[in-house]
Amino acid sequence: HMDPTPEERMSYHSFFALLAGLLATLLSAQVRAQVQTHRDDRLGFEISYPETWSKASAPGNPPFFIKRNSPYVIGTLSVDVRNFTGNRDTFMSQLRIDAPQFVAGMRQRFPDAEILEHGDTYLGSFPAYFISTTYTLRNVGAELAVVAFQVFCIRGSRIYLVNFETSTPAFEQVFPEYQAIMATFNFR
C-alpha cells in the first residue's frame, strides 16, 4: 500500500471540498424552502420559523403565536407588542433590579415559580433583557413542569415581549429551535 502523492491528496481534498459545498448548497436550499416568515408591518416586526412549527391561536390573542407540531415534544413561542410611554432606560434598569419581583408576581398563578437566570441579551440587534423561569402548570388531573424564557425589548414607543415555553424534559431539545427562530427576528 503506497501513500497518495501530493497531487492525489490535493485531488481528494478538492473532491471533498466540492462535495461539501454542494451538500451545503442543497441543504441551505432545502432549509429555506421549509421556512415561513410572519411579517407585521403595523407592529413593526418579522420572524421566520421552520415547518416543524405552525401558527395557532392562544389565550390573550398575541399578535404572533406558534407551536411545535408534535404532541410529544411541546413548545410555544409568542410575540406580544404593547404601547410604551415610559422611559426605556428606567424600565430596563428596574427590570434588572426587580427580576426576582417579576417571578414573585408569577407565583400568584404558579406557586412554585422560580427564576433560573436573567440578564442582558438582544432582540433584532437591539438591547433587550431576558428572564428564564420554571414552574408547574397544573390542570385538572395533570401537571407539567415548564421552562419559560421571556425577552423584553423597547423600541420607539413599543415594548416587545417574546415568550417561549416548553416542558422541562424537552428543554434541551427545543431550546436550540427557539434560538434559531429568534435569530430571524427583525424590526421593520
Backbone as a printed PyTorch tensor [residue, N CA C, xyz], in Angstrom:
tensor([[[  0.8510,  -1.1690,   0.0000],
         [  0.0000,   0.0000,   0.0000],
         [  0.8940,   1.2270,   0.0000]],

        [[  0.6960,   2.0860,  -0.9780],
         [  1.5130,   3.2930,  -1.0910],
         [  0.7030,   4.4960,  -0.6370]],

        [[  1.4030,   5.4470,  -0.0350],
         [  0.7590,   6.7000,   0.3470],
         [  0.4360,   7.4990,  -0.9020]],

        [[ -0.6780,   8.2460,  -0.8890],
         [ -1.0170,   9.0580,  -2.0570],
         [  0.0100,  10.1660,  -2.2640]],

        [[  0.2120,  10.5260,  -3.5010],
         [  1.1230,  11.6170,  -3.8360],
         [  0.4750,  12.9270,  -3.4150]],

        [[  1.2710,  14.0100,  -3.3380],
         [  0.6850,  15.3080,  -3.0010],
         [ -0.4210,  15.7110,  -3.9750]],

        [[ -0.2700,  15.3670,  -5.2500],
         [ -1.3030,  15.7020,  -6.2370],
         [ -2.5870,  14.9230,  -5.9650]],

        [[ -2.4390,  13.6350,  -5.6120],
         [ -3.6150,  12.8270,  -5.3100],
         [ -4.3210,  13.3360,  -4.0470]],

        [[ -3.5120,  13.7080,  -3.0280],
         [ -4.0990,  14.2600,  -1.7950],
         [ -4.8660,  15.5370,  -2.0990]],

        [[ -4.2830,  16.4000,  -2.9480],
         [ -4.9460,  17.6360,  -3.3250],
         [ -6.2350,  17.3280,  -4.0740]],

        [[ -6.1950,  16.2870,  -4.9160],
         [ -7.3790,  15.8930,  -5.6670],
         [ -8.4760,  15.4110,  -4.7180]],

        [[ -8.0860,  14.6120,  -3.7010],
         [ -9.0580,  14.1580,  -2.6980],
         [ -9.6650,  15.3520,  -1.9590]],

        [[ -8.8000,  16.2820,  -1.5190],
         [ -9.2780,  17.4580,  -0.7960],
         [-10.2220,  18.2840,  -1.6640]],

        [[ -9.8660,  18.4610,  -2.9190],
         [-10.7160,  19.2280,  -3.8340],
         [-12.0610,  18.5470,  -4.0120]],

        [[-12.0350,  17.2240,  -4.1750],
         [-13.2730,  16.4790,  -4.3520],
         [-14.1780,  16.6290,  -3.1240]],

        [[-13.5920,  16.4480,  -1.9310],
         [-14.3890,  16.5370,  -0.7150],
         [-14.8560,  17.9670,  -0.4500]],

        [[-14.0480,  18.9600,  -0.7780],
         [-14.4640,  20.3500,  -0.6310],
         [-15.6350,  20.6540,  -1.5720]],

        [[-15.5410,  20.1520,  -2.8150],
         [-16.6250,  20.3480,  -3.7760],
         [-17.8920,  19.6470,  -3.2980]],

        [[-17.7450,  18.4160,  -2.8030],
         [-18.8860,  17.6560,  -2.3020],
         [-19.5190,  18.3640,  -1.0960]],

        [[-18.6850,  18.8580,  -0.1770],
         [-19.2020,  19.5640,   0.9980],
         [-19.9290,  20.8350,   0.5800]],

        [[-19.3720,  21.5620,  -0.3710],
         [-20.0230,  22.7720,  -0.8630],
         [-21.3610,  22.4730,  -1.5120]],

        [[-21.4200,  21.4050,  -2.3000],
         [-22.6590,  21.0090,  -2.9620],
         [-23.7150,  20.6090,  -1.9310]],

        [[-23.3110,  19.8270,  -0.9370],
         [-24.2510,  19.4200,   0.1070],
         [-24.7570,  20.6270,   0.8920]],

        [[-23.8550,  21.5610,   1.2140],
         [-24.2680,  22.7550,   1.9560],
         [-25.2740,  23.5720,   1.1460]],

        [[-25.0400,  23.6840,  -0.1530],
         [-25.9630,  24.4250,  -1.0130],
         [-27.3170,  23.7440,  -1.0610]],

        [[-27.3130,  22.4210,  -1.2160],
         [-28.5750,  21.6850,  -1.2590],
         [-29.3300,  21.7820,   0.0610]],

        [[-28.6140,  21.6250,   1.1860],
         [-29.2620,  21.7070,   2.4980],
         [-29.7810,  23.1100,   2.7490]],

        [[-29.0190,  24.1270,   2.3590],
         [-29.4530,  25.5060,   2.5410],
         [-30.7320,  25.7780,   1.7550]],

        [[-30.7800,  25.3090,   0.5360],
         [-31.9840,  25.4980,  -0.2840],
         [-33.1630,  24.7580,   0.3230]],

        [[-32.9040,  23.5550,   0.8650],
         [-33.9810,  22.7840,   1.4790],
         [-34.4880,  23.4930,   2.7330]],

        [[-33.5770,  24.0260,   3.5610],
         [-33.9740,  24.7260,   4.7720],
         [-34.7830,  25.9640,   4.4160]],

        [[-34.3260,  26.7450,   3.4080],
         [-35.0700,  27.9410,   3.0070],
         [-36.4740,  27.5780,   2.5360]],

        [[-36.6050,  26.4600,   1.8550],
         [-37.9220,  26.0560,   1.3470],
         [-38.8500,  25.6560,   2.4980]],

        [[-38.2800,  25.3010,   3.6530],
         [-39.0860,  24.8230,   4.7680],
         [-39.3760,  25.9110,   5.8120]],

        [[-39.0200,  27.1600,   5.5100],
         [-39.1860,  28.2430,   6.4710],
         [-40.3250,  29.1550,   6.0390]],

        [[-41.1340,  29.5510,   7.0090],
         [-42.2010,  30.5170,   6.7480],
         [-41.8590,  31.8010,   7.5070]],

        [[-42.2620,  32.9260,   6.9540],
         [-41.9940,  34.2170,   7.5870],
         [-43.3080,  34.9250,   7.8950]],

        [[-43.3890,  35.4000,   9.1310],
         [-44.5250,  36.2270,   9.5470],
         [-44.0260,  37.6650,   9.5720]],

        [[-44.6820,  38.5290,   8.8470],
         [-44.3110,  39.9480,   8.7850],
         [-45.5150,  40.7710,   9.2230]],

        [[-45.2880,  41.6410,  10.2030],
         [-46.3540,  42.5100,  10.6860],
         [-45.8680,  43.9550,  10.5770]],

        [[-46.2220,  44.6050,   9.4790],
         [-45.7810,  45.9850,   9.2540],
         [-46.3990,  46.9500,  10.2530]],

        [[-47.6140,  46.6790,  10.6840],
         [-48.2860,  47.5700,  11.6340],
         [-47.5630,  47.5860,  12.9800]],

        [[-47.1360,  46.4100,  13.4490],
         [-46.4500,  46.3220,  14.7410],
         [-44.9270,  46.3650,  14.6070]],

        [[-44.4420,  46.3360,  13.3840],
         [-43.0240,  46.5800,  13.1520],
         [-42.0640,  45.4380,  13.4130]],

        [[-42.4530,  44.2070,  13.0990],
         [-41.5060,  43.1050,  13.2600],
         [-41.7800,  42.0180,  12.2410]],

        [[-40.7540,  41.1830,  12.0600],
         [-40.9190,  39.9530,  11.2810],
         [-40.1030,  38.8660,  11.9490]],

        [[-40.5590,  37.6370,  11.7470],
         [-39.9080,  36.4810,  12.3520],
         [-40.1740,  35.2770,  11.4520]],

        [[-39.1850,  34.4170,  11.3210],
         [-39.3280,  33.2150,  10.4950],
         [-39.2680,  31.9820,  11.3760]],

        [[-39.9130,  30.9360,  10.8990],
         [-39.9500,  29.6990,  11.6800],
         [-40.0120,  28.5050,  10.7350]],

        [[-39.4910,  27.3540,  11.1800],
         [-39.4800,  26.1660,  10.3160],
         [-40.8490,  25.5080,  10.2320]],

        [[-41.0150,  24.6260,   9.2660],
         [-42.3070,  23.9540,   9.0830],
         [-42.6440,  22.9980,  10.2170]],

        [[-41.6910,  22.7280,  11.1060],
         [-41.9640,  21.8960,  12.2750],
         [-42.7310,  22.6800,  13.3490]],

        [[-42.9660,  23.9720,  13.0900],
         [-43.7720,  24.8270,  13.9480],
         [-44.9000,  25.3800,  13.0900]],

        [[-46.0500,  25.7010,  13.7040],
         [-47.1470,  26.2790,  12.9270],
         [-47.8930,  27.3190,  13.7540]],

        [[-48.5350,  28.2540,  13.0440],
         [-49.3250,  29.2810,  13.7050],
         [-50.5220,  28.6390,  14.3930]],

        [[-50.9180,  29.2430,  15.4940],
         [-52.0660,  28.7610,  16.2590],
         [-52.6680,  29.9470,  17.0010]],

        [[-53.7710,  29.7150,  17.6500],
         [-54.3450,  30.7640,  18.4950],
         [-53.9360,  30.4810,  19.9370]],

        [[-53.9540,  31.5350,  20.7440],
         [-53.5140,  31.3890,  22.1290],
         [-54.3370,  32.2920,  23.0270]],

        [[-54.4050,  31.9680,  24.3110],
         [-55.1030,  32.8530,  25.2560],
         [-54.4890,  34.2490,  25.2110]],

        [[-55.3160,  35.2550,  25.2570],
         [-54.8330,  36.6260,  25.2060],
         [-54.6170,  37.1400,  23.7960]],

        [[-54.7430,  36.2560,  22.8070],
         [-54.5950,  36.6180,  21.3960],
         [-53.3670,  37.4530,  21.0840]],

        [[-52.1650,  36.9560,  21.3670],
         [-50.9780,  37.7240,  20.9840],
         [-50.9190,  37.8640,  19.4560]],

        [[-50.2750,  38.9210,  18.9470],
         [-50.2120,  39.1210,  17.5040],
         [-49.5330,  37.9770,  16.7480]],

        [[-48.6460,  37.2480,  17.4420],
         [-47.9470,  36.1340,  16.8030],
         [-47.8220,  35.0020,  17.8150]],

        [[-48.2290,  33.8040,  17.4120],
         [-48.1320,  32.6360,  18.2870],
         [-47.9150,  31.4070,  17.4210]],

        [[-46.8630,  30.6550,  17.7330],
         [-46.6040,  29.3940,  17.0350],
         [-46.3790,  28.2950,  18.0570]],

        [[-46.5940,  27.0610,  17.6010],
         [-46.3380,  25.9120,  18.4650],
         [-45.6700,  24.8190,  17.6470]],

        [[-44.9350,  23.9580,  18.3480],
         [-44.3080,  22.8110,  17.6920],
         [-45.3870,  21.8610,  17.2180]],

        [[-45.1420,  21.2330,  16.0770],
         [-46.0880,  20.2730,  15.5110],
         [-45.8390,  18.8710,  16.0600]],

        [[-45.7900,  18.7460,  17.3610],
         [-45.5650,  17.4450,  17.9800],
         [-46.3880,  17.3520,  19.2550]],

        [[-47.1610,  16.2980,  19.4040],
         [-47.9130,  16.1490,  20.6550],
         [-47.0370,  15.6530,  21.8030]],

        [[-45.8110,  15.2030,  21.4860],
         [-44.9510,  14.6060,  22.4990],
         [-43.8500,  15.5340,  22.9890]],

        [[-43.3620,  16.3970,  22.1150],
         [-42.3200,  17.3480,  22.4830],
         [-42.8910,  18.7360,  22.2140]],

        [[-43.4160,  19.3520,  23.2740],
         [-44.1480,  20.6000,  23.0930],
         [-43.2280,  21.8140,  23.1630]],

        [[-43.7030,  22.8860,  22.5750],
         [-43.0270,  24.1710,  22.6380],
         [-43.9350,  25.2200,  22.0420]],

        [[-43.9500,  26.4110,  22.6360],
         [-44.7200,  27.5170,  22.0910],
         [-43.8540,  28.7670,  22.1100]],

        [[-44.1600,  29.6700,  21.1900],
         [-43.4630,  30.9420,  21.1270],
         [-44.4840,  32.0080,  20.7360]],

        [[-44.5060,  33.1020,  21.4820],
         [-45.4180,  34.1940,  21.1550],
         [-44.6600,  35.5090,  21.1610]],

        [[-45.1670,  36.4440,  20.3800],
         [-44.6690,  37.8180,  20.3880],
         [-45.8670,  38.7030,  20.7050]],

        [[-45.7420,  39.4930,  21.7510],
         [-46.7780,  40.4480,  22.1020],
         [-46.1640,  41.8410,  22.0250]],

        [[-46.9300,  42.7900,  21.5650],
         [-46.4440,  44.1580,  21.3830],
         [-47.4500,  45.1020,  22.0340]],

        [[-46.9400,  45.9880,  22.8720],
         [-47.7960,  46.9650,  23.5560],
         [-47.1990,  48.3610,  23.3890]],

        [[-48.0480,  49.3600,  23.5170],
         [-47.5560,  50.7340,  23.5280],
         [-46.7790,  50.9720,  24.8070]],

        [[-45.7230,  51.7610,  24.7050],
         [-44.8820,  52.0550,  25.8590],
         [-44.6880,  53.5630,  25.9390]],

        [[-45.0190,  54.1480,  27.0860],
         [-44.9160,  55.6010,  27.2350],
         [-43.9000,  56.0100,  28.2880]],

        [[-43.2750,  55.0560,  28.9420],
         [-42.3090,  55.3820,  29.9890],
         [-40.9160,  55.6400,  29.4320]],

        [[-39.9640,  55.6870,  30.3320],
         [-38.5670,  55.8710,  29.9760],
         [-37.9190,  54.4980,  29.8160]],

        [[-37.3850,  54.2250,  28.6310],
         [-36.8130,  52.9130,  28.3280],
         [-35.7020,  52.5410,  29.3090]],

        [[-34.7640,  53.4570,  29.5350],
         [-33.6300,  53.1460,  30.4060],
         [-34.0810,  52.8650,  31.8340]],

        [[-35.0400,  53.6360,  32.3160],
         [-35.5600,  53.4210,  33.6750],
         [-36.2520,  52.0600,  33.7640]],

        [[-37.0830,  51.7540,  32.7680],
         [-37.8030,  50.4760,  32.7800],
         [-36.8250,  49.2960,  32.7600]],

        [[-35.8300,  49.3460,  31.8600],
         [-34.8860,  48.2290,  31.7480],
         [-34.0400,  48.0980,  33.0180]],

        [[-33.6380,  49.2230,  33.6040],
         [-32.8810,  49.1710,  34.8670],
         [-33.7220,  48.5570,  35.9710]],

        [[-34.9880,  48.9600,  36.0360],
         [-35.8870,  48.4250,  37.0510],
         [-36.1050,  46.9330,  36.8590]],

        [[-36.2180,  46.5100,  35.6020],
         [-36.3960,  45.0890,  35.3140],
         [-35.1780,  44.2980,  35.7870]],

        [[-33.9830,  44.8380,  35.5650],
         [-32.7550,  44.1690,  36.0290],
         [-32.7700,  44.0020,  37.5490]],

        [[-33.1610,  45.0620,  38.2330],
         [-33.1680,  45.0550,  39.6980],
         [-34.2860,  44.1740,  40.2360]],

        [[-35.4590,  44.2480,  39.5840],
         [-36.6540,  43.5910,  40.1060],
         [-36.9950,  42.2620,  39.4380]],

        [[-36.0480,  41.6250,  38.7580],
         [-36.3500,  40.3360,  38.1240],
         [-36.9210,  39.3390,  39.1400]],

        [[-36.3560,  39.2350,  40.3390],
         [-36.9740,  38.3320,  41.3240],
         [-38.4120,  38.7370,  41.6800]],

        [[-38.6970,  40.0330,  41.6700],
         [-40.0540,  40.5080,  41.9550],
         [-41.0040,  40.0980,  40.8360]],

        [[-40.5040,  40.0800,  39.5990],
         [-41.2830,  39.6230,  38.4500],
         [-41.7540,  38.1870,  38.6930]],

        [[-40.8540,  37.3460,  39.1780],
         [-41.2000,  35.9520,  39.4480],
         [-42.1430,  35.8600,  40.6410]],

        [[-41.9770,  36.7320,  41.6030],
         [-42.9000,  36.7400,  42.7430],
         [-44.3230,  37.0050,  42.2530]],

        [[-44.4800,  37.8600,  41.2490],
         [-45.7920,  38.1120,  40.6670],
         [-46.3530,  36.8710,  39.9790]],

        [[-45.4800,  36.0780,  39.3770],
         [-45.9140,  34.8330,  38.7320],
         [-46.4610,  33.8410,  39.7430]],

        [[-45.9700,  33.9200,  40.9770],
         [-46.3520,  32.9310,  41.9950],
         [-47.8270,  33.0090,  42.3700]],

        [[-48.4850,  34.0960,  42.0040],
         [-49.9200,  34.1630,  42.2460],
         [-50.6310,  33.0810,  41.4380]],

        [[-50.1340,  32.8230,  40.2480],
         [-50.7360,  31.7930,  39.3870],
         [-50.0100,  30.4530,  39.4870]],

        [[-48.6730,  30.5370,  39.6600],
         [-47.8300,  29.3280,  39.7290],
         [-47.0210,  29.3940,  41.0230]],

        [[-47.5370,  28.8220,  42.1070],
         [-46.9000,  28.9700,  43.4160],
         [-45.4460,  28.5040,  43.4890]],

        [[-45.0660,  27.5780,  42.6080],
         [-43.6950,  27.0630,  42.6640],
         [-42.7540,  27.7490,  41.6700]],

        [[-43.1630,  28.8690,  41.0850],
         [-42.3330,  29.5690,  40.0970],
         [-40.9880,  29.9560,  40.6980]],

        [[-39.9390,  29.7060,  39.9460],
         [-38.5750,  30.0340,  40.3670],
         [-37.8370,  30.6640,  39.1950]],

        [[-36.9780,  31.6230,  39.4990],
         [-36.1580,  32.2250,  38.4670],
         [-34.9360,  31.3260,  38.2350]],

        [[-34.6430,  31.0360,  36.9860],
         [-33.4670,  30.2350,  36.6560],
         [-32.2740,  31.1400,  36.3980]],

        [[-32.4780,  32.1430,  35.5550],
         [-31.4420,  33.1290,  35.2900],
         [-32.0850,  34.3330,  34.6160]],

        [[-31.3510,  35.4230,  34.5840],
         [-31.8190,  36.6310,  33.9180],
         [-30.6010,  37.4600,  33.5370]],

        [[-30.7630,  38.2840,  32.5030],
         [-29.6300,  39.1110,  32.1000],
         [-29.8670,  39.8170,  30.7790]],

        [[-28.8530,  40.5270,  30.3530],
         [-28.9160,  41.2780,  29.1070],
         [-28.8300,  40.3490,  27.9110]],

        [[-29.5160,  40.7240,  26.8450],
         [-29.4940,  39.9890,  25.5880],
         [-29.8200,  40.9760,  24.4770]],

        [[-30.1290,  40.4670,  23.3150],
         [-30.5290,  41.3000,  22.1760],
         [-31.7690,  40.7100,  21.5320]],

        [[-32.5450,  41.5870,  20.9220],
         [-33.6890,  41.1710,  20.1170],
         [-33.6370,  41.9820,  18.8360]],

        [[-33.4730,  41.3070,  17.7100],
         [-33.3590,  42.0220,  16.4400],
         [-32.2190,  43.0200,  16.4500]],

        [[-31.1130,  42.7190,  17.0860],
         [-29.8870,  43.5230,  17.2460],
         [-30.0830,  44.7610,  18.1280]],

        [[-31.1730,  44.8050,  18.8900],
         [-31.3900,  45.8890,  19.8470],
         [-31.2510,  45.3370,  21.2650]],

        [[-30.7530,  46.1510,  22.2030],
         [-30.6090,  45.6780,  23.5870],
         [-31.9540,  45.2260,  24.1550]],

        [[-31.9000,  44.1330,  24.8870],
         [-33.0940,  43.5560,  25.4910],
         [-32.6970,  42.9230,  26.8190]],

        [[-33.6750,  42.3780,  27.5090],
         [-33.4360,  41.7220,  28.7880],
         [-34.2390,  40.4280,  28.8240]],

        [[-33.6480,  39.3650,  29.3480],
         [-34.3660,  38.0890,  29.4200],
         [-34.5240,  37.6410,  30.8580]],

        [[-35.5900,  36.9040,  31.0880],
         [-35.8270,  36.2450,  32.3680],
         [-36.2540,  34.8170,  32.0570]],

        [[-35.5550,  33.8690,  32.6300],
         [-35.8830,  32.4610,  32.4480],
         [-36.4180,  31.9200,  33.7690]],

        [[-37.5570,  31.2450,  33.6840],
         [-38.2080,  30.7320,  34.8890],
         [-38.6150,  29.2780,  34.7010]],

        [[-38.9470,  28.6580,  35.7920],
         [-39.5300,  27.3240,  35.7760],
         [-40.7390,  27.3360,  36.7050]],

        [[-41.7360,  26.5500,  36.3530],
         [-42.9440,  26.4430,  37.1710],
         [-43.7000,  25.1910,  36.7630]],

        [[-44.7100,  24.8420,  37.5490],
         [-45.5450,  23.6980,  37.2420],
         [-46.9100,  24.1780,  36.7950]],

        [[-47.3020,  23.7420,  35.6190],
         [-48.6260,  24.0390,  35.0800],
         [-49.5540,  22.9370,  35.5670]],

        [[-50.5670,  23.3280,  36.3080],
         [-51.5000,  22.3570,  36.8650],
         [-52.8660,  22.5250,  36.2190]],

        [[-53.3960,  21.4250,  35.7630],
         [-54.7280,  21.4060,  35.1960],
         [-55.4530,  20.2370,  35.8380]],

        [[-56.7110,  20.0870,  35.6180],
         [-57.4830,  19.0250,  36.2520],
         [-56.8050,  17.6740,  36.0090]],

        [[-56.2850,  17.1000,  37.0690],
         [-55.6960,  15.7700,  36.9860],
         [-54.3600,  15.6640,  36.2690]],

        [[-53.7180,  16.7760,  35.9220],
         [-52.4450,  16.7110,  35.2030],
         [-51.5130,  17.8220,  35.6630]],

        [[-50.2180,  17.5240,  35.6350],
         [-49.1980,  18.5130,  35.9560],
         [-48.1110,  18.4430,  34.9010]],

        [[-47.5460,  19.6090,  34.5730],
         [-46.4720,  19.6690,  33.5990],
         [-45.4350,  20.6650,  34.0810]],

        [[-44.1940,  20.1960,  34.2480],
         [-43.0910,  21.0830,  34.6070],
         [-42.6920,  21.8640,  33.3570]],

        [[-42.6200,  23.2030,  33.4890],
         [-42.4010,  24.0900,  32.3430],
         [-41.1730,  24.9590,  32.5710]],

        [[-40.4530,  25.2270,  31.4780],
         [-39.4050,  26.2410,  31.4630],
         [-39.8980,  27.3420,  30.5360]],

        [[-39.8310,  28.5870,  31.0060],
         [-40.2320,  29.7430,  30.1960],
         [-39.0270,  30.6640,  30.0380]],

        [[-38.9210,  31.2570,  28.8730],
         [-37.8310,  32.1700,  28.5540],
         [-38.4810,  33.4020,  27.9440]],

        [[-38.4080,  34.5340,  28.6400],
         [-39.0680,  35.7420,  28.1780],
         [-38.0370,  36.8200,  27.8670]],

        [[-38.2350,  37.4930,  26.7370],
         [-37.3380,  38.5670,  26.3110],
         [-38.1580,  39.8500,  26.2010]],

        [[-37.6630,  40.9080,  26.8310],
         [-38.2950,  42.2240,  26.8180],
         [-37.4100,  43.1830,  26.0280]],

        [[-38.0040,  43.9270,  25.1140],
         [-37.2500,  44.9090,  24.3430],
         [-38.1390,  46.1140,  24.0610]],

        [[-37.5990,  47.2970,  24.2730],
         [-38.3380,  48.5240,  23.9740],
         [-37.6900,  49.1600,  22.7540]],

        [[-38.5280,  49.4160,  21.7810],
         [-38.0630,  50.0920,  20.5610],
         [-39.0890,  51.1570,  20.2130]],

        [[-38.6440,  52.3950,  20.2390],
         [-39.5550,  53.5020,  19.9820],
         [-40.6130,  53.5720,  21.0570]],

        [[-41.8610,  53.6240,  20.6550],
         [-42.9660,  53.7310,  21.6110],
         [-43.6450,  52.3850,  21.8580]],

        [[-42.8930,  51.2920,  21.6020],
         [-43.4690,  49.9540,  21.7980],
         [-42.5500,  49.0760,  22.6500]],

        [[-43.2010,  48.2220,  23.4180],
         [-42.4650,  47.1970,  24.1470],
         [-42.8290,  45.8540,  23.5250]],

        [[-41.8120,  45.0740,  23.2430],
         [-41.9820,  43.7540,  22.6390],
         [-41.6630,  42.7130,  23.7020]],

        [[-42.5570,  41.7560,  23.8500],
         [-42.3490,  40.6530,  24.7810],
         [-42.4190,  39.3620,  23.9730]],

        [[-41.3070,  38.6490,  23.9590],
         [-41.2610,  37.3360,  23.3040],
         [-41.2530,  36.2960,  24.4100]],

        [[-42.1860,  35.3620,  24.3400],
         [-42.3190,  34.3420,  25.3760],
         [-42.1850,  32.9580,  24.7450]],

        [[-41.2520,  32.1870,  25.2560],
         [-41.0390,  30.8030,  24.8100],
         [-41.3020,  29.9000,  25.9970]],

        [[-42.0590,  28.8140,  25.7630],
         [-42.3190,  27.8420,  26.8270],
         [-42.2070,  26.4350,  26.2680]],

        [[-41.6660,  25.5560,  27.0880],
         [-41.5960,  24.1360,  26.7460],
         [-41.5840,  23.3370,  28.0370]],

        [[-41.8040,  22.0510,  27.9300],
         [-41.7420,  21.2040,  29.1330],
         [-40.2840,  21.0830,  29.5620]],

        [[-40.0850,  20.9410,  30.8550],
         [-38.7250,  20.8250,  31.3750],
         [-37.9640,  19.6620,  30.7250]],

        [[-38.5730,  18.4730,  30.5670],
         [-37.8290,  17.3840,  29.9250],
         [-37.4470,  17.6700,  28.4650]],

        [[-38.2210,  18.5010,  27.7740],
         [-37.9570,  18.7810,  26.3500],
         [-37.0480,  19.9830,  26.1440]],

        [[-36.6890,  20.6960,  27.2130],
         [-35.9670,  21.9530,  27.0660],
         [-34.6830,  21.8090,  26.2460]],

        [[-33.8570,  20.8380,  26.5640],
         [-32.5770,  20.6690,  25.8490],
         [-32.7850,  20.4460,  24.3550]],

        [[-33.8550,  19.8050,  23.9730],
         [-34.1440,  19.5390,  22.5650],
         [-34.7620,  20.7560,  21.8730]],

        [[-35.6710,  21.4520,  22.5330],
         [-36.4550,  22.5040,  21.8880],
         [-35.7790,  23.8750,  21.9550]],

        [[-34.9730,  24.1410,  22.9800],
         [-34.3560,  25.4640,  23.1090],
         [-33.4980,  25.8470,  21.8990]],

        [[-32.7150,  24.9460,  21.3140],
         [-31.9710,  25.3320,  20.1040],
         [-32.8930,  25.7410,  18.9440]],

        [[-34.0630,  25.1420,  18.8510],
         [-35.0220,  25.5500,  17.8200],
         [-35.4860,  26.9790,  18.0920]],

        [[-35.7800,  27.2690,  19.3570],
         [-36.1730,  28.6200,  19.7480],
         [-35.0740,  29.6200,  19.3820]],

        [[-33.8390,  29.2790,  19.6930],
         [-32.7320,  30.1840,  19.3860],
         [-32.6280,  30.4430,  17.8840]],

        [[-32.8230,  29.4030,  17.0710],
         [-32.7640,  29.5680,  15.6170],
         [-33.8990,  30.4680,  15.1360]],

        [[-35.0850,  30.3110,  15.7020],
         [-36.2170,  31.1680,  15.3250],
         [-35.9210,  32.6080,  15.7460]],

        [[-35.4420,  32.7980,  16.9570],
         [-35.1730,  34.1460,  17.4500],
         [-34.0760,  34.8440,  16.6550]],

        [[-33.1610,  34.0910,  16.0820],
         [-32.1020,  34.7000,  15.2670],
         [-32.6780,  35.3520,  14.0090]],

        [[-33.9090,  34.9950,  13.6420],
         [-34.5390,  35.5780,  12.4540],
         [-35.3570,  36.8220,  12.7730]],

        [[-35.5490,  37.1350,  14.0500],
         [-36.3950,  38.2660,  14.4360],
         [-35.7640,  39.5690,  13.9750]],

        [[-36.5470,  40.3920,  13.2920],
         [-36.0900,  41.7130,  12.8470],
         [-37.1770,  42.7230,  13.0740]],

        [[-36.7310,  43.9340,  13.4140],
         [-37.6660,  45.0500,  13.4880],
         [-37.8100,  45.6320,  12.0920]],

        [[-38.9950,  46.1250,  11.7620],
         [-39.2610,  46.7100,  10.4430],
         [-39.5330,  48.1800,  10.5690]]])
